[in-house]
Amino acid sequence: MSNAASQLDTGILIRRSLFFLILIILTLGNLFVLFRGLNSPQAMDQAQIAREIARGNGFTTKMIRPVAYYQAEKAEKTTVSLLGFQDTYHSPLNPLLNAAVLKLIGADDADAWQMGENEMVYPLDRVIATVATLFFLMAIGVNYLLISRIFDAKIAGVCAILMLFCQTFWEYSLSGLPQMLMLLLFSCGMYFVYRAVEAATEGRIAMTPAVIAGVFFTLLALTHWVTVWIALGYIIFAAVAFRPRGIVGISVLALLIIPGAFVMFRNQGITGTPFGTAFLTLYNGLGSGSEVAVMRNIDLSAEPLVLDGLISKILRTTLLQATDIIPFLGGIIVAPLFFLSLLHPFKRKSIAMFRWAILLMWVSGAFGLAFFGISTTNLDPNQIHLLFAPIMTAYGLAFVSILWSRLDFVASTPMLRNVHHMVIIAICALPLVLSLPKQVRVGMTLRDRGGVPHWPPYYAPALNSTTSGLKGWVTDKQVVFSDQPWAVAWYADRVSIWLPPTREGFSKLETVAADLQTPSVGILISPSSHGSGPISEVTNRYKDFAALVLDGRVLLATYPPGFTIFDKSPKLQEIAKRYPYRQPLVGMDMVYYSERAIRSKDRSSN
């Protein structure tokens, strides 16, 4: 008996050691070999806000959305400075946590963490990604504890392996988006929800764990506003399931309202609306255009929120979430089986009751996304289905395990009892495993230079260099228009205005900048615009500035001698006269149109 126990302990030790070894290899490999820098506009935007917080400038931004300036100017009834511009788009928690890390490592110093001449990836990108990755690894641990408590260590171990080999989780970890912090907070909240469910099914008062869960869901809402819908789902469940009836729900609602009221009061003072610029993300779900279109307009009335066919829009987005549920849940094929597990009569009351809490929160979140929009594109910032993937996977695995164990040939052959786990792991890990060899080869080619950048559209050296890049050509009291202002704000550390679609909007912001003694000195064009789709889409998206956006591509296509269209467009001739000097940063794919001629080693006085 002791020999069997010893062998069992040895087997567990070997498996756990192997798991942690793979975890360390994947973590270090992703961060130091495969890492290519941040590749999400929202992640870069939050990162530069975090740096401003670390500098003691408050929740300010160097990325100016024209519509945000329109809101601020309308609220203040006067010209608003472009320096120290208040952000009301992002939720505060992720930038605040990143700010603490940036302050700790000295990244608040403008001259610190400068890219070396041979570096291709911005060092602070790796810092932001490391923080997100640590949240992911902690979330694996919390989910292991939660699932072990619900089911057993075997199912918890398989779920941990599936999370570790899930390519979608790694993509979000390395993107710098707040999803991994959200996953950690959601998992912690679910752990205490289950503790509360256990107490309720045993006839005990569930107040303490239920309220602690509410604290985590409040923090979750402060990480991404759309997760308020998940919190509302929990409030409804808590009000019905926990005694005394309604008290827990009201308590959690109060926890949610208190910080929310503070944020809304701040937004009201800055933009004249309690929901700030973040409210305009409704255009993704309900608008006739898109969030990007409304953000680039200087006048909100130019992009009215048309609610015609509201019901059909909500149904369409809801249907999208249903049909694409597997990729939304990280490609883990057993996760959607959670919905079939709702039909199974689990013996333990806590397991049976907890799944209804999960379902209610998921339905509530999906309903919220029907308003605010979600897509199947990689790194969608509204992706909250991913938070449910681990716990839904656990229920799906439990359901499959029950069915598997009832098969006659499995019952008669003990060696087959865990085969279904192996098959599921192999299928789910396949995308990551198949992509690794190519990624390693690419990553190793420029390992000495920090890795391969996400080009196109991002090339940090062109923006961060103080000798041959945008940071050296523009002072911190000057402004640049750009089609990727988030990258300019993060890498060049300069104020950047998102290029408006109309000449009138551009001229108004240019005049505002000049009047505030923060003049516009150039326009940066990158693949973020001309590489964003077919020419017809680019032309429709950039309207008056289509000739500017496509100028570099046309010049390259007709070279020699090279034909330009920026200075020949009737709408842009005056603007072309103010910014006549083309400075290629990455061939003609990334071009800086400057008001002055720039020598290759020019450096502005900062």
Short mmCIF file of C-alpha atoms in Angstrom, two decimals, residues 17-32 137 164 170:
data_model
loop_
_atom_site.label_atom_id
_atom_site.label_comp_id
_atom_site.label_asym_id
_atom_site.label_seq_id
_atom_site.Cartn_x
_atom_site.Cartn_y
_atom_site.Cartn_z
CA SER A 17 7.21 19.47 -12.43
CA LEU A 18 6.68 18.92 -16.14
CA PHE A 19 3.78 21.39 -16.14
CA PHE A 20 5.83 24.09 -14.44
CA LEU A 21 8.79 23.42 -16.73
CA ILE A 22 6.58 23.91 -19.82
CA LEU A 23 5.03 26.99 -18.20
CA ILE A 24 8.46 28.55 -17.64
CA ILE A 25 9.65 27.66 -21.17
CA LEU A 26 6.53 29.10 -22.81
CA THR A 27 6.62 32.24 -20.66
CA LEU A 28 10.30 33.01 -21.26
CA GLY A 29 10.06 32.00 -24.91
CA ASN A 30 7.07 34.23 -25.57
CA LEU A 31 8.52 37.22 -23.74
CA PHE A 32 12.12 37.04 -24.91
CA LEU A 137 -0.20 32.89 -14.91
CA LEU A 164 -1.41 27.04 -20.84
CA TRP A 170 -1.00 34.04 -25.04
#
